[in-house]
Amino acid sequence: MRKINNKKLKSRSLSLNNKKIQASGYSLHGASRVHPGTAGWVSTSKSPAEDISENLELLRARSRDLYSGGGPLGRGAIDRLTLNAVGPGLKLSARIPGEMLGLNEDETKNLNDKIEAEFDYWAENKLCDYYRQMNFYELQNLAFKSVLLNGDCLILMPYRTDKNFLYDLRIGIIEGDRLQNPLIRPRGAILDQGVELNEKGIPVAYHVANRHPYSELSGQPLLEYKRVTIYGHLTGRRQILHLMPAERINQHRGVPFLSPVIEQLKQLGRYTDAELMAAVVAGMYAIFFTHKLTESEYGEEEYASESGFGQLDDLDFSQQNMSGLVMDLPPGVDPVGVSPARPNSNFDGFVTSLVRQIGGALGIPAELLNMQFTSSYSASRGALLEAWKLFKYWRKWFAVNFCQPLYNEFLFEANLKGRINCPGYFDDDYKQYLYSWCEWTGPAQGQLDPVKEVNAAILRVQNGFSTGQSETMELTGSDFESNAKQIKRENKLLYSDFSGDGFINRDNAGDIGAGNSEEVTEGSETEEAKTEGTSNENEGDQGGEESEINQAQEN
């Protein structure tokens, strides 16, 4: 081994002690405590339990206040995101991979149709709601809005039998307020605002109040808490869902969507109220009075009277603030007008600048927050495209965390009851996963120029960049196969000349569209029909027809 020289070590330590420690790296910039720009910046950071859970109740109350009217932009942001991400509800489109399950094309199609029909029967009935108030699609809207407004919510999946309803699965939405630590803390339990953790920090159960803890309605039961395990002990199936968009590792409670901009939204609301009141006051005919009397003419008694200096007893001052008021003044009194300089000419520019900052923090462009598209087509389209990135993200998140788990439970019960027969469904979990393949479609993206959007979709499909199904969902939010079937039925009703598949014979499409179902002869062809080549007899005559068209154009 190498021998250590103690003298060298001692001399090195002395030289280090004599040197002053100098700042370097981030300590000169973002982490500096002496820089003028950061010296007064007080910031602390702890675990998610301290930073989020302990502040959740106040954040939730302020978020609800902004949504209720404390700041008009707060309600607009939540409603705009809910409307575009979920809207009237995400619809199920079953997409079973038949070839992986040993099913042929017809069997796969029939099974997909059967699943969609059974699911619609369950989803469109209000009995699927535990409280019997909403159907599945209305519950989607409520659950998504509750997550944005309160930060999180719970979804129970109990079973209950109702008369004249074939399914027992129910959806019970529980507001985040009911998820909290019980009054009597269980011995040895690790709790984070109602979420019970094991020794490894994994959530294992939720402590849910039997009613809202702050409700003051009379006749309610005594407040109690029930421990609900995430997975059932006997079946191992999930019993409860916790909808919570996480922003930190090991986070157990959600944060309201408006939390980053709560202060800005409230201050903007106060500023708007102040400007509105100033404009209202400025709209009234408010004046002051000047007196031509000298101070000696008032006298000591009147100068110190309760009515105050200069009070005119001959005027009815209960009408002073009435707009458009005309009064007769007593002798020796002259009116002087007051100009409050309202409305403020800088109000719109200042508010627009703040809205841009708030929209940037929330991910929603200012055009959508204000519902005002005054920029160019390119700028407005760019804003919509950026907004739809956010909407699609939230739609995917909600479909994965709310719609899909409930659909899996429905499919399990439907096969258990024999309403749907999926071969080998109970053989293993992998087959259950394959049978649960589906797509959740929601509201379509708005179009600033429908012609350009449709032409672009046609080019994508023709070049193999997309499919008819994908473009149909993007443009209209509908299903391509359902549209094709409906078009086939409509063509049979409207036109007598249609091909065997039910679609219009495209060789005579122009004549049928013009209302003429008779055969078009060569002598009666118009110059336009010749130019467009709509009456081709066969492919072998294309060269001769092109020369005739060119000759007709020259004539």
Coordinates of C-alpha atoms in Angstrom, one line a residue:
M1 CA 0.0 0.0 0.0
R2 CA 1.0 3.6 -0.7
K3 CA 2.3 5.3 2.4
I4 CA 0.4 8.5 3.4
N5 CA 2.6 11.6 4.0
N6 CA 1.0 13.3 7.1
K7 CA 3.0 16.5 6.6
K8 CA 1.6 17.0 3.1
L9 CA -2.0 16.3 4.2
K10 CA -1.6 18.8 7.1
S11 CA -0.2 21.5 4.8
R12 CA -3.0 21.0 2.3
S13 CA -5.7 21.3 4.9
L14 CA -4.2 24.5 6.2
S15 CA -4.1 26.0 2.7
L16 CA -7.7 25.1 2.1
N17 CA -8.8 26.7 5.4
N18 CA -7.0 29.9 4.4
K19 CA -8.9 30.1 1.1
K20 CA -12.3 31.7 1.0
I21 CA -15.1 29.5 -0.3
Q22 CA -16.3 31.1 -3.6
A23 CA -19.7 30.7 -5.2
S24 CA -19.9 28.8 -8.5
G25 CA -22.4 27.3 -10.9
Y26 CA -26.1 27.9 -10.0
S27 CA -25.1 29.6 -6.7
L28 CA -24.2 32.6 -8.9
H29 CA -27.6 32.6 -10.7
G30 CA -30.9 30.8 -9.8
A31 CA -29.6 29.6 -6.4
S32 CA -28.0 32.8 -5.4
R33 CA -29.1 34.3 -2.0
V34 CA -27.3 37.6 -2.5
H35 CA -28.2 38.5 -6.1
P36 CA -30.5 41.6 -6.2
G37 CA -33.1 39.6 -8.3
T38 CA -33.3 36.7 -5.9
A39 CA -32.3 38.1 -2.5
G40 CA -35.9 38.6 -1.4
W41 CA -37.2 35.4 -3.0
V42 CA -38.5 33.2 -0.1
S43 CA -39.0 29.6 -1.3
T44 CA -39.1 26.3 0.5
S45 CA -39.9 22.8 -0.7
K46 CA -40.8 19.7 1.2
S47 CA -42.5 16.3 0.4
P48 CA -45.7 16.2 -1.6
A49 CA -47.6 15.5 1.7
E50 CA -46.5 18.9 3.1
D51 CA -46.5 20.9 -0.1
I52 CA -49.8 19.6 -1.5
S53 CA -51.9 17.6 1.0
E54 CA -51.7 20.1 3.8
N55 CA -52.8 23.0 1.5
L56 CA -55.4 21.1 -0.4
E57 CA -58.4 22.2 1.5
L58 CA -57.7 25.9 1.0
L59 CA -56.7 25.4 -2.7
R60 CA -60.0 23.5 -3.2
A61 CA -62.1 26.3 -1.6
R62 CA -60.5 29.0 -3.6
S63 CA -60.8 27.0 -6.8
R64 CA -64.5 26.7 -6.2
D65 CA -64.8 30.3 -5.5
L66 CA -63.2 31.3 -8.8
Y67 CA -65.5 28.8 -10.6
S68 CA -68.6 30.2 -8.8
G69 CA -67.9 33.8 -9.9
G70 CA -64.8 35.0 -8.1
G71 CA -63.1 35.2 -11.4
P72 CA -64.9 34.7 -14.8
L73 CA -61.9 33.3 -16.5
G74 CA -61.6 30.5 -13.9
R75 CA -65.0 29.1 -14.9
G76 CA -64.3 29.6 -18.6
A77 CA -61.0 27.7 -18.4
I78 CA -62.6 24.7 -16.7
D79 CA -65.7 24.6 -18.9
R80 CA -63.6 25.0 -22.0
L81 CA -61.4 22.1 -21.2
T82 CA -64.3 19.9 -20.1
L83 CA -66.3 20.7 -23.3
N84 CA -63.5 19.9 -25.7
A85 CA -61.9 16.9 -23.9
V86 CA -65.1 15.1 -22.8
G87 CA -68.0 17.1 -24.0
P88 CA -71.3 15.1 -24.0
G89 CA -69.3 12.0 -23.2
L90 CA -66.7 9.6 -24.8
K91 CA -68.3 6.9 -27.0
L92 CA -67.2 3.3 -27.1
S93 CA -66.0 1.7 -30.3
A94 CA -65.0 -2.0 -29.7
R95 CA -61.9 -3.0 -31.6
I96 CA -61.3 -6.7 -30.7
P97 CA -58.2 -8.2 -32.4
G98 CA -60.0 -11.2 -33.9
E99 CA -57.0 -12.7 -35.5
M100 CA -55.2 -12.9 -32.2
L101 CA -58.2 -14.6 -30.6
G102 CA -58.8 -17.1 -33.4
L103 CA -61.9 -15.4 -34.7
N104 CA -62.6 -14.8 -38.4
E105 CA -63.7 -11.4 -39.8
D106 CA -67.4 -12.0 -39.5
E107 CA -67.2 -13.3 -36.0
T108 CA -65.1 -10.3 -34.9
K109 CA -67.5 -7.9 -36.5
N110 CA -70.6 -9.5 -34.9
L111 CA -68.9 -9.6 -31.5
N112 CA -67.9 -5.9 -31.7
D113 CA -71.5 -5.0 -32.6
K114 CA -72.9 -7.1 -29.8
I115 CA -70.6 -5.5 -27.2
E116 CA -71.4 -2.0 -28.3
A117 CA -75.1 -2.6 -28.2
E118 CA -75.0 -4.2 -24.8
F119 CA -72.7 -1.4 -23.5
D120 CA -75.0 1.3 -24.8
Y121 CA -78.0 -0.3 -23.1
W122 CA -76.1 -0.1 -19.8
A123 CA -74.5 3.3 -20.3
E124 CA -77.6 5.2 -21.5
N125 CA -79.7 4.1 -18.5
K126 CA -79.6 6.3 -15.4
L127 CA -79.7 3.1 -13.3
C128 CA -76.0 2.7 -14.0
D129 CA -75.5 5.6 -11.6
Y130 CA -75.5 4.6 -7.9
Y131 CA -77.5 7.7 -7.1
R132 CA -79.8 7.2 -10.2
Q133 CA -79.4 10.7 -11.4
M134 CA -77.2 10.5 -14.6
N135 CA -76.3 8.1 -17.3
F136 CA -72.7 7.0 -18.0
Y137 CA -72.0 9.9 -20.4
E138 CA -73.3 12.6 -18.0
L139 CA -71.2 11.0 -15.2
Q140 CA -68.1 11.4 -17.4
N141 CA -68.7 15.1 -17.6
L142 CA -69.2 15.4 -13.9
A143 CA -66.2 13.3 -12.9
F144 CA -63.9 15.2 -15.2
K145 CA -65.1 18.6 -14.0
S146 CA -64.7 17.4 -10.4
V147 CA -61.1 16.5 -11.0
L148 CA -60.3 19.9 -12.5
L149 CA -62.2 21.8 -9.8
N150 CA -61.2 19.9 -6.7
G151 CA -58.0 18.1 -7.7
D152 CA -59.3 14.5 -7.4
C153 CA -62.4 12.4 -6.8
L154 CA -63.2 8.7 -6.1
I155 CA -65.1 6.2 -8.2
L156 CA -66.8 3.3 -6.4
M157 CA -67.9 0.3 -8.5
P158 CA -70.5 -1.5 -6.3
Y159 CA -73.0 -4.1 -7.5
R160 CA -76.8 -3.6 -6.9
T161 CA -79.8 -5.2 -8.3
D162 CA -82.6 -3.0 -9.7
K163 CA -85.9 -4.1 -11.1
N164 CA -86.2 -4.2 -14.9
F165 CA -82.5 -3.7 -15.4
L166 CA -80.2 -6.5 -16.6
Y167 CA -76.9 -5.3 -15.1
D168 CA -75.8 -4.9 -11.5
L169 CA -72.7 -2.8 -11.9
R170 CA -73.1 0.8 -10.6
I171 CA -70.9 4.0 -10.7
G172 CA -70.6 6.0 -7.5
I173 CA -68.7 9.3 -7.7
I174 CA -67.4 10.6 -4.4
E175 CA -66.2 14.2 -4.0
G176 CA -62.6 14.6 -2.8
D177 CA -63.8 16.3 0.4
R178 CA -65.0 12.9 1.8
L179 CA -61.5 11.4 1.4
Q180 CA -59.8 12.5 4.6
N181 CA -58.2 11.1 7.7
P182 CA -60.7 9.7 10.2
L183 CA -61.3 11.4 13.5
I184 CA -59.9 8.4 15.3
R185 CA -56.7 7.5 13.6
P186 CA -56.1 3.7 13.2
R187 CA -53.2 2.5 15.3
G188 CA -50.0 2.1 13.2
A189 CA -51.6 3.3 9.9
I190 CA -49.7 5.6 7.6
L191 CA -52.3 8.1 6.3
D192 CA -52.0 11.0 3.9
Q193 CA -55.3 12.9 3.8
G194 CA -57.4 9.7 3.8
V195 CA -55.0 7.6 1.7
E196 CA -53.6 4.6 3.6
L197 CA -50.1 3.5 2.7
N198 CA -48.2 0.3 3.6
E199 CA -44.7 0.4 4.8
K200 CA -43.4 0.7 1.3
G201 CA -45.4 3.8 0.6
I202 CA -47.9 2.0 -1.7
P203 CA -51.6 3.0 -1.4
V204 CA -53.7 0.1 -0.1
A205 CA -57.0 1.6 1.1
Y206 CA -59.0 4.8 1.2
H207 CA -60.8 6.2 4.3
V208 CA -64.1 7.6 3.0
A209 CA -66.7 9.6 5.1
N210 CA -70.3 8.4 4.8
R211 CA -71.4 11.9 4.0
H212 CA -69.9 15.3 3.3
P213 CA -68.0 16.3 6.4
Y214 CA -69.1 19.9 6.3
S215 CA -72.7 19.4 5.4
E216 CA -75.2 21.1 7.7
L217 CA -78.4 19.5 6.5
S218 CA -80.6 18.2 9.3
G219 CA -81.5 14.6 9.7
Q220 CA -78.1 13.3 8.4
P221 CA -76.4 10.3 10.0
L222 CA -73.5 10.7 12.4
L223 CA -70.2 11.3 10.6
E224 CA -68.4 8.0 10.2
Y225 CA -65.5 6.8 8.1
K226 CA -65.2 3.5 6.2
R227 CA -62.0 1.9 5.1
V228 CA -62.3 0.7 1.5
T229 CA -59.5 -1.5 0.2
I230 CA -58.4 -0.8 -3.4
Y231 CA -58.5 -4.5 -4.3
G232 CA -61.0 -7.1 -3.0
H233 CA -59.7 -9.7 -0.7
L234 CA -61.6 -12.6 -2.3
T235 CA -61.7 -11.7 -6.0
G236 CA -58.6 -9.5 -6.2
R237 CA -60.6 -7.2 -8.5
R238 CA -60.4 -3.4 -8.1
Q239 CA -63.1 -1.9 -6.0
I240 CA -62.4 1.8 -6.1
L241 CA -60.7 4.3 -8.5
H242 CA -58.9 7.4 -7.6
L243 CA -58.9 10.0 -10.4
M244 CA -55.9 12.2 -9.6
P245 CA -53.5 13.8 -12.2
A246 CA -50.1 13.6 -10.4
E247 CA -47.4 16.2 -10.8
R248 CA -44.8 14.8 -8.3
I249 CA -43.5 11.3 -7.4
N250 CA -45.3 9.7 -4.4
Q251 CA -48.1 12.2 -4.6
H252 CA -51.3 10.9 -3.1
R253 CA -53.8 13.8 -3.5
G254 CA -54.6 15.9 -6.6
V255 CA -54.2 19.6 -7.1
P256 CA -57.0 21.8 -8.6
F257 CA -56.4 22.7 -12.2
L258 CA -56.4 26.5 -11.4
S259 CA -53.9 26.3 -8.5
P260 CA -50.9 27.8 -10.4
V261 CA -52.9 30.9 -11.4
I262 CA -55.3 31.3 -8.4
E263 CA -53.7 34.6 -7.3
Q264 CA -53.6 36.1 -10.8
L265 CA -57.3 35.2 -11.5
K266 CA -58.5 36.7 -8.3
Q267 CA -56.5 39.9 -8.8
L268 CA -57.8 40.2 -12.3
G269 CA -61.3 39.8 -11.1
R270 CA -60.9 42.5 -8.5
Y271 CA -59.4 44.8 -11.1
T272 CA -62.3 44.2 -13.5
D273 CA -64.8 44.9 -10.7
A274 CA -63.0 48.1 -9.8
E275 CA -63.0 49.3 -13.4
L276 CA -66.6 48.4 -13.9
M277 CA -67.7 50.3 -10.8
A278 CA -65.6 53.3 -11.9
A279 CA -67.3 53.3 -15.3
V280 CA -70.8 53.0 -13.6
V281 CA -70.0 56.0 -11.4
A282 CA -68.6 58.0 -14.3
G283 CA -71.9 57.4 -16.2
M284 CA -73.8 59.3 -13.5
Y285 CA -74.2 63.1 -13.6
A286 CA -72.1 63.8 -10.5
I287 CA -71.2 67.4 -9.7
F288 CA -69.7 69.5 -6.9
F289 CA -71.0 72.9 -5.9
T290 CA -69.0 76.1 -5.4
H291 CA -70.4 78.9 -3.2
K292 CA -69.9 82.6 -3.9
L293 CA -70.4 83.5 -0.2
T294 CA -67.4 84.6 1.9
E295 CA -66.4 82.7 5.0
S296 CA -67.7 85.4 7.3
E297 CA -71.2 85.1 5.8
Y298 CA -71.4 81.5 7.0
G299 CA -70.9 82.2 10.7
E300 CA -69.3 80.1 13.4
E301 CA -72.5 78.1 14.2
E302 CA -73.2 77.0 10.6
Y303 CA -69.5 76.3 9.9
A304 CA -69.5 73.8 12.8
S305 CA -72.9 72.3 12.3
E306 CA -73.7 68.6 12.0
S307 CA -74.7 69.0 8.4
G308 CA -71.1 69.9 7.5
F309 CA -69.5 72.9 5.7
G310 CA -71.4 74.1 2.7
Q311 CA -74.4 71.9 3.0
L312 CA -77.4 73.3 1.0
D313 CA -80.6 72.7 2.9
D314 CA -82.7 73.7 -0.1
L315 CA -81.6 70.6 -2.2
D316 CA -82.9 67.1 -2.0
F317 CA -79.6 65.2 -1.8
S318 CA -81.3 61.8 -1.9
Q319 CA -81.3 62.3 -5.7
Q320 CA -77.7 63.4 -6.1
N321 CA -76.5 60.2 -7.6
M322 CA -79.3 59.7 -10.1
S323 CA -78.0 59.7 -13.7
G324 CA -79.3 62.4 -16.0
L325 CA -80.7 64.5 -13.2
V326 CA -81.5 68.2 -13.8
M327 CA -81.9 70.5 -10.8
D328 CA -82.6 74.1 -10.1
L329 CA -79.9 75.6 -8.0
P330 CA -80.4 78.3 -5.3
P331 CA -78.8 81.7 -5.8
G332 CA -75.1 82.0 -5.3
V333 CA -74.3 78.3 -6.2
D334 CA -72.5 77.2 -9.4
P335 CA -72.0 73.6 -10.5
V336 CA -68.6 72.2 -11.3
G337 CA -68.3 69.0 -13.3
V338 CA -65.9 66.1 -12.4
S339 CA -64.3 64.0 -15.1
P340 CA -63.1 60.6 -13.7
A341 CA -61.5 59.5 -17.0
R342 CA -63.5 56.3 -17.3
P343 CA -63.6 53.9 -19.0
N344 CA -59.9 53.4 -18.9
S345 CA -58.4 53.3 -22.4
N346 CA -55.6 50.9 -21.2
F347 CA -58.0 48.4 -19.7
D348 CA -58.3 46.1 -22.7
G349 CA -54.6 45.9 -23.4
F350 CA -53.7 45.2 -19.8
V351 CA -56.3 42.5 -19.4
T352 CA -55.3 40.9 -22.7
S353 CA -51.7 40.7 -21.6
L354 CA -52.7 39.0 -18.3
V355 CA -55.0 36.6 -20.1
R356 CA -52.1 35.5 -22.3
Q357 CA -50.0 34.7 -19.2
I358 CA -52.8 32.8 -17.5
G359 CA -53.5 30.9 -20.7
G360 CA -49.8 30.0 -21.1
A361 CA -49.8 28.6 -17.5
L362 CA -52.9 26.5 -18.1
G363 CA -52.1 25.4 -21.6
I364 CA -55.1 27.1 -23.1
P365 CA -54.5 29.9 -25.7
A366 CA -55.9 33.3 -24.9
E367 CA -58.1 33.1 -28.0
L368 CA -60.0 30.2 -26.5
L369 CA -60.2 31.7 -23.0
N370 CA -61.7 34.9 -24.4
M371 CA -63.6 33.1 -27.2
Q372 CA -62.3 35.8 -29.5
F373 CA -60.6 34.9 -32.8
T374 CA -59.4 38.2 -34.3
S375 CA -56.0 37.1 -35.6
S376 CA -55.2 35.8 -39.0
Y377 CA -56.2 32.3 -40.2
S378 CA -52.7 30.9 -39.6
A379 CA -52.5 32.4 -36.1
S380 CA -55.9 31.2 -35.1
R381 CA -55.3 27.7 -36.5
G382 CA -52.0 27.5 -34.7
A383 CA -53.7 28.4 -31.4
L384 CA -56.4 25.7 -32.0
L385 CA -53.8 23.1 -32.8
E386 CA -51.8 23.8 -29.7
A387 CA -55.0 23.8 -27.6
W388 CA -56.0 20.4 -29.1
K389 CA -52.7 18.9 -28.0
L390 CA -53.9 19.6 -24.4
F391 CA -57.4 18.4 -25.1
K392 CA -56.3 15.1 -26.6
Y393 CA -53.9 14.6 -23.7
W394 CA -56.7 15.0 -21.1
R395 CA -59.1 12.9 -23.2
K396 CA -56.6 10.1 -23.3
W397 CA -55.9 10.4 -19.6
F398 CA -59.6 10.3 -18.7
A399 CA -60.3 7.4 -21.0
V400 CA -57.5 5.3 -19.5
N401 CA -58.3 6.2 -15.8
F402 CA -62.1 6.3 -15.9
C403 CA -63.8 4.9 -19.0
Q404 CA -61.6 1.8 -19.6
P405 CA -61.6 0.4 -16.0
L406 CA -65.4 0.7 -15.9
Y407 CA -65.7 -0.9 -19.3
N408 CA -63.5 -3.8 -18.1
E409 CA -65.9 -4.3 -15.2
F410 CA -68.9 -4.2 -17.4
L411 CA -67.4 -6.7 -19.9
F412 CA -66.6 -9.0 -17.0
E413 CA -70.2 -8.9 -15.7
A414 CA -71.7 -9.3 -19.2
N415 CA -69.7 -12.5 -19.8
L416 CA -70.5 -13.7 -16.3
K417 CA -74.2 -13.3 -17.0
G418 CA -74.0 -14.8 -20.5
R419 CA -75.2 -11.6 -22.1
I420 CA -71.9 -11.5 -24.2
N421 CA -70.1 -14.7 -25.2
C422 CA -66.4 -14.0 -25.6
P423 CA -64.7 -17.4 -26.3
G424 CA -62.1 -18.2 -23.6
Y425 CA -62.8 -15.0 -21.7
F426 CA -62.2 -16.5 -18.3
D427 CA -59.2 -18.6 -19.4
D428 CA -56.6 -16.0 -18.4
D429 CA -56.1 -12.3 -17.9
Y430 CA -54.4 -11.8 -21.3
K431 CA -57.5 -12.8 -23.2
Q432 CA -59.6 -10.5 -21.0
Y433 CA -57.2 -7.7 -22.0
L434 CA -57.5 -8.5 -25.7
Y435 CA -61.3 -8.6 -25.5
S436 CA -61.3 -5.2 -23.9
W437 CA -59.5 -3.4 -26.8
C438 CA -61.5 -0.4 -27.8
E439 CA -61.4 3.3 -28.7
W440 CA -63.0 6.2 -26.9
T441 CA -64.2 9.0 -29.3
G442 CA -65.2 12.4 -28.2
P443 CA -66.0 15.8 -29.7
A444 CA -64.3 16.6 -33.0
Q445 CA -61.8 19.5 -33.4
G446 CA -63.3 22.7 -34.7
Q447 CA -62.5 23.7 -38.2
L448 CA -61.7 27.3 -39.3
D449 CA -61.8 26.4 -43.0
P450 CA -63.7 23.1 -43.6
V451 CA -62.8 22.9 -47.3
K452 CA -59.1 22.9 -46.5
E453 CA -59.4 20.5 -43.6
V454 CA -61.4 18.0 -45.7
N455 CA -59.0 18.2 -48.7
A456 CA -56.1 17.6 -46.4
A457 CA -57.8 14.6 -44.9
I458 CA -58.5 13.2 -48.4
L459 CA -54.8 13.5 -49.2
R460 CA -53.7 11.8 -46.0
V461 CA -56.0 8.8 -46.7
Q462 CA -55.0 8.5 -50.4
N463 CA -51.3 8.5 -49.5
G464 CA -51.6 6.0 -46.7
F465 CA -50.8 8.5 -43.9
S466 CA -54.1 8.0 -42.2
T467 CA -57.3 5.9 -42.5
G468 CA -60.9 6.8 -43.2
Q469 CA -61.9 5.8 -39.6
S470 CA -59.2 8.1 -38.1
E471 CA -60.1 11.1 -40.3
T472 CA -63.9 10.6 -39.7
M473 CA -63.3 10.7 -35.9
E474 CA -61.0 13.8 -36.2
L475 CA -63.4 15.8 -38.5
T476 CA -66.8 14.9 -37.2
G477 CA -66.3 12.6 -34.2
S478 CA -68.4 9.9 -35.8
D479 CA -67.7 6.3 -37.0
F480 CA -66.6 5.6 -40.5
E481 CA -68.4 2.2 -40.8
S482 CA -71.7 3.6 -39.4
N483 CA -71.5 6.5 -41.8
A484 CA -70.9 4.1 -44.8
K485 CA -74.0 2.0 -43.8
Q486 CA -76.1 5.1 -43.5
I487 CA -75.0 6.5 -46.8
K488 CA -75.8 3.1 -48.4
R489 CA -79.4 3.3 -47.0
E490 CA -79.8 6.9 -48.1
N491 CA -78.7 6.2 -51.6
K492 CA -81.2 3.5 -52.0
L493 CA -83.9 5.9 -50.9
L494 CA -82.9 8.8 -53.1
Y495 CA -81.7 7.2 -56.3
S496 CA -83.0 4.4 -58.5
D497 CA -79.6 4.0 -60.3
F498 CA -77.2 2.5 -57.8
S499 CA -74.6 -0.2 -57.9
G500 CA -75.1 -3.5 -56.2
D501 CA -73.4 -2.4 -53.1
G502 CA -75.9 0.3 -52.5
F503 CA -73.7 3.2 -53.6
I504 CA -74.3 5.6 -56.5
N505 CA -73.0 4.4 -59.8
R506 CA -70.1 6.8 -60.2
D507 CA -70.2 6.6 -64.0
N508 CA -73.6 8.3 -63.9
A509 CA -73.1 10.3 -60.7
G510 CA -73.3 13.6 -62.5
D511 CA -76.5 12.9 -64.3
I512 CA -78.2 11.4 -61.2
G513 CA -77.1 14.4 -59.1
A514 CA -78.7 16.7 -61.7
G515 CA -82.0 14.9 -61.4
N516 CA -81.8 13.2 -64.9
S517 CA -81.9 9.4 -64.6
E518 CA -82.2 8.8 -68.4
E519 CA -79.3 7.4 -70.4
V520 CA -77.1 10.1 -71.8
T521 CA -76.5 9.8 -75.5
E522 CA -73.5 11.0 -77.4
G523 CA -75.4 13.6 -79.3
S524 CA -77.0 15.1 -76.2
E525 CA -73.8 15.4 -74.3
T526 CA -73.0 18.9 -73.1
E527 CA -69.6 20.5 -73.6
E528 CA -69.1 20.4 -69.8
A529 CA -69.8 16.7 -69.7
K530 CA -67.3 16.0 -72.4
T531 CA -64.7 18.1 -70.6
E532 CA -65.1 16.3 -67.4
G533 CA -65.3 12.9 -69.0
T534 CA -68.3 11.7 -67.0
S535 CA -69.8 9.4 -69.7
N536 CA -66.9 7.1 -70.5
E537 CA -68.1 3.8 -72.0
N538 CA -65.0 1.8 -71.4
E539 CA -61.3 2.2 -70.6
G540 CA -60.3 1.2 -74.1
D541 CA -61.9 4.3 -75.7
Q542 CA -60.1 6.8 -73.3
G543 CA -57.7 8.0 -76.0
G544 CA -60.4 8.7 -78.6
E545 CA -62.5 10.5 -76.0
E546 CA -59.6 12.7 -75.0
S547 CA -59.2 13.9 -78.6
E548 CA -62.9 14.7 -78.8
I549 CA -62.7 16.7 -75.6
N550 CA -59.7 18.7 -76.8
Q551 CA -61.5 19.4 -80.1
A552 CA -64.7 20.5 -78.2
Q553 CA -62.6 22.8 -76.1
E554 CA -60.9 24.4 -79.2
N555 CA -64.4 25.0 -80.8

